[in-house]
Coordinates of C-alpha atoms and ligand atoms in Angstrom, one line a residue:
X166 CA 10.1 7.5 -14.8
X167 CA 7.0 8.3 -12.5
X168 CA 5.2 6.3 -11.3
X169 CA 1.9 5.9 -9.6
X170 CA 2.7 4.6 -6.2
X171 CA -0.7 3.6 -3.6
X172 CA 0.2 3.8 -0.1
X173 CA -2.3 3.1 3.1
X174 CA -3.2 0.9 5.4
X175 CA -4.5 -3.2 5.1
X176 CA -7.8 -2.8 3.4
X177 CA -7.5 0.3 2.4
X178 CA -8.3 -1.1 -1.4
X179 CA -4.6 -0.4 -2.8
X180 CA -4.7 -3.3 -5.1
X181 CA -8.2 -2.9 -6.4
X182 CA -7.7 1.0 -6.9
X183 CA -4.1 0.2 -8.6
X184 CA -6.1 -2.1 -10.9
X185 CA -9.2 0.1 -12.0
X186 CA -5.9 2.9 -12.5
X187 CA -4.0 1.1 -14.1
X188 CA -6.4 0.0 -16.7
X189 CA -7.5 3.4 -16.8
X190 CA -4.4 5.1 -17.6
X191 CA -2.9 1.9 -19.9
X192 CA -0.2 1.3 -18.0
X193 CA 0.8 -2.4 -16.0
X194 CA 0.0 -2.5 -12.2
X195 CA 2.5 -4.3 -10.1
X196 CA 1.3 -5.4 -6.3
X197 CA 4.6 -5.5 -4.5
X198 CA 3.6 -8.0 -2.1
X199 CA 2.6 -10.3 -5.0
X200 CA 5.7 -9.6 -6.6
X201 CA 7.7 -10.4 -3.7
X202 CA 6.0 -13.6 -3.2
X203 CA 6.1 -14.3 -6.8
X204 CA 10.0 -13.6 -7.0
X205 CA 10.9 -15.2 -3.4
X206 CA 8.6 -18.6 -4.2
X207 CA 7.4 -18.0 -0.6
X208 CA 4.4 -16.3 1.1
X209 CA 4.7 -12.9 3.2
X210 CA 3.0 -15.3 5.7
X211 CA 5.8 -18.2 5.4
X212 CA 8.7 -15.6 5.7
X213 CA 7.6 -13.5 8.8
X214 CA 7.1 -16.9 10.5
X215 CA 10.2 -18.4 9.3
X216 CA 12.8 -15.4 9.2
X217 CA 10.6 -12.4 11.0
X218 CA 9.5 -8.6 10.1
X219 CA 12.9 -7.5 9.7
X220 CA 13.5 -10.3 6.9
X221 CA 10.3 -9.4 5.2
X222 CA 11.1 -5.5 5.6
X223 CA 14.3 -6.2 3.5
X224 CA 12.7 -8.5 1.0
X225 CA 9.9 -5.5 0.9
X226 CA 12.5 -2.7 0.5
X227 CA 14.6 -4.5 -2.3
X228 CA 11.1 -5.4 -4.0
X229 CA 9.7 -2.0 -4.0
X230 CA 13.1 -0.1 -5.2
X231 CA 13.5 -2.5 -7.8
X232 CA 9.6 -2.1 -9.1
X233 CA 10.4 1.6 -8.7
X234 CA 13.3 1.1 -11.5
X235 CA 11.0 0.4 -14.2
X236 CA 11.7 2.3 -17.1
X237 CA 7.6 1.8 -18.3
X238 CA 5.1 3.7 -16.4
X239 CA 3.3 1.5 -13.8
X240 CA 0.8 1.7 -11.0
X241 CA 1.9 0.4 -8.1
X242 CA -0.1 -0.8 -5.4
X243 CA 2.6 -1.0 -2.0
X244 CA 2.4 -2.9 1.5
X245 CA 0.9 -1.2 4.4
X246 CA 3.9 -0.9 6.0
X247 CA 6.3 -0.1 3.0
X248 CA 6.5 3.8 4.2
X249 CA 8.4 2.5 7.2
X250 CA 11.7 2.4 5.9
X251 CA 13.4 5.7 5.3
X252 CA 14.9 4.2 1.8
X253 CA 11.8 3.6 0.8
X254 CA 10.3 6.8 1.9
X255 CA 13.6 8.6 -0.4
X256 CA 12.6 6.0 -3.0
X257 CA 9.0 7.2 -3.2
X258 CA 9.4 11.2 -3.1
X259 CA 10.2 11.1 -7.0
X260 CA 6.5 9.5 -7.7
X261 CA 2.6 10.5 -7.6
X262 CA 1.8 8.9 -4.0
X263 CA -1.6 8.8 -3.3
X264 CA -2.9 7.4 0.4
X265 CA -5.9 6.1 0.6
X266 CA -6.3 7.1 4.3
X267 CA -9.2 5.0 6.1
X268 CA -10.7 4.2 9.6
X269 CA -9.3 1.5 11.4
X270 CA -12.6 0.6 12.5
X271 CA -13.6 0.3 8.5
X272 CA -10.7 -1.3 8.1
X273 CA -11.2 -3.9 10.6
X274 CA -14.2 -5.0 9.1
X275 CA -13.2 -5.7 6.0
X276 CA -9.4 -7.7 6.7
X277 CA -10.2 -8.8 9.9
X278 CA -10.6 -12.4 9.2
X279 CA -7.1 -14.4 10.1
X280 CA -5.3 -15.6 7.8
X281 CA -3.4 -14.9 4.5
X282 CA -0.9 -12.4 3.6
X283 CA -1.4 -10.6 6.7
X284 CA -0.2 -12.3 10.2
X285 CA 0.3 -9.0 11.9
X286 CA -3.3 -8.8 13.2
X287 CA -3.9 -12.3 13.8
X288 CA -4.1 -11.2 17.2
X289 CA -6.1 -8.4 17.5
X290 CA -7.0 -6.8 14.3
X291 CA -8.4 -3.9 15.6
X292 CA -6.3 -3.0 18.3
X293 CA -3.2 -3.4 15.7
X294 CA -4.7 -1.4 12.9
X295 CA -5.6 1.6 15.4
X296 CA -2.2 1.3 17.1
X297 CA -0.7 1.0 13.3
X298 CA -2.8 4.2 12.0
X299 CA -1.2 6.2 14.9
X300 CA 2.2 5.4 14.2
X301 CA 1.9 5.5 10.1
X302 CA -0.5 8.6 10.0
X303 CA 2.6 10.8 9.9
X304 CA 4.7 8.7 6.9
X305 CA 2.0 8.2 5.0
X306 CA 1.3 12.2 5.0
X307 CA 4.7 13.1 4.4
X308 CA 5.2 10.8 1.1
X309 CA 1.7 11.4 -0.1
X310 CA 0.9 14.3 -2.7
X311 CA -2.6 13.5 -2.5
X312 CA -4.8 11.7 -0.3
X313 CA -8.5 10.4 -0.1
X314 CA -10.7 9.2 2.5
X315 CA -11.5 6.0 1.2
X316 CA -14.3 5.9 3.9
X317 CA -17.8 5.2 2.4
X318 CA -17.0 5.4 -0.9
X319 CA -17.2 3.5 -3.9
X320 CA -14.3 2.3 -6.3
X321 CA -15.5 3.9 -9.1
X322 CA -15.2 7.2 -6.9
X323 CA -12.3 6.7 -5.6
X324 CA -10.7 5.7 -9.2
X325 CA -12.0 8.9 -10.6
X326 CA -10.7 10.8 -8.0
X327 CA -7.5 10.0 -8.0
X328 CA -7.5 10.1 -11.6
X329 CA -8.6 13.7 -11.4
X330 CA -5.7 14.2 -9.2
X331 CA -3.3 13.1 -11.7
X332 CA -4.7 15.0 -14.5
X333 CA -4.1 18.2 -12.7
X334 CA -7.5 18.7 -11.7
X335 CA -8.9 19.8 -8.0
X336 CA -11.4 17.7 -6.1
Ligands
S3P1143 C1 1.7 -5.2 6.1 C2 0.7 -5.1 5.2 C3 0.5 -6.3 4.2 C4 1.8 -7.1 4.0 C5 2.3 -7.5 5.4 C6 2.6 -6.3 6.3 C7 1.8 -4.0 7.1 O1 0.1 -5.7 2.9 O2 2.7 -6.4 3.4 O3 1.4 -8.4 6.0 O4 2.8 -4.0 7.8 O5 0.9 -3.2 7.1 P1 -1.3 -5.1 2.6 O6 -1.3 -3.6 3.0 O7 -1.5 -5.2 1.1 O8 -2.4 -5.8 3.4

């Protein structure tokens, strides 16, 4: 089964692209953090504070494999970091990957408050997503089979272009 598989940074709108495609092409979306959460009874945020990244990495890895299993069609909206794994990388090359590739600076704006799901730039939000985009630029690139700058652009846009993507169609 193929799947349609987001990949970018925090903010980057994975889960509200994965929604607007998923109820464009009929199929269920699955956000894998929100799964995990959902199947662990814990928040991302409780389990890097009590058990640390490499803990949530696993739980991440095992979550996203297991979505990627499904035997129905899905969208699937991943966590920033879920290209960091090379399993997950091998897991992915089989699906339609699409980054949404944005500007830390953008980016920044829009997750920057603390709090929630994200405790990795409860620091320094900016300095983190910039240092992140350099180090991710490369993995996200060499899963993706199409990718958008999200920059500027509107949801609807974005939707449509990816969906254009997927029908075969240039843009
Ligand atoms: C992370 C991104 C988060 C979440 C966790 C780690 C990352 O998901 O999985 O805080 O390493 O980029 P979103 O990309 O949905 O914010």
């Amino acid at each position: 089964m193929r799947h349609v598989v987001l990949v970018g940074l925090m903010g980057s709108g994975k889960t509200t692209i994965g929604r607007r495609l998923a109820s464009a092409l009929g199929r269920s979306f699955v956000d894998t953090d929100a799964r995990l959460e959902s199947t662990s009874g814990r928040t991302v945020r409780e389990i890097f504070e009590s058990d640390g990244e490499n803990a949530f990495r696993d739980m991440e890895s095992e979550t996203l494999i297991d979505t990627l299993s499904s035997t129905t069609p899905l969208v699937v909206a991943t966590g920033g970091g879920a290209v960091l794994r090379d399993a997950n990388r091998d897991a992915l090359s089989t699906h339609d990957v699409i980054w949404l590739r944005a500007d830390p600076v953008v980016l920044q704006r829009r997750v920057g408050r603390p709090g929630g799901h994200r405790p990795l730039i409860d620091a320094d939000p900016l300095g983190t997503l910039t240092a992140m985009s350099v180090e991710r630029r490369p993995l996200y690139e060499s899963v993706a089979g199409f990718v958008i700058d999200v920059d500027g652009r509107r949801p609807e846009e974005i939707t449509a272009a990816c969906l254009s993507h997927l029908a075969g169609g240039r843009t």
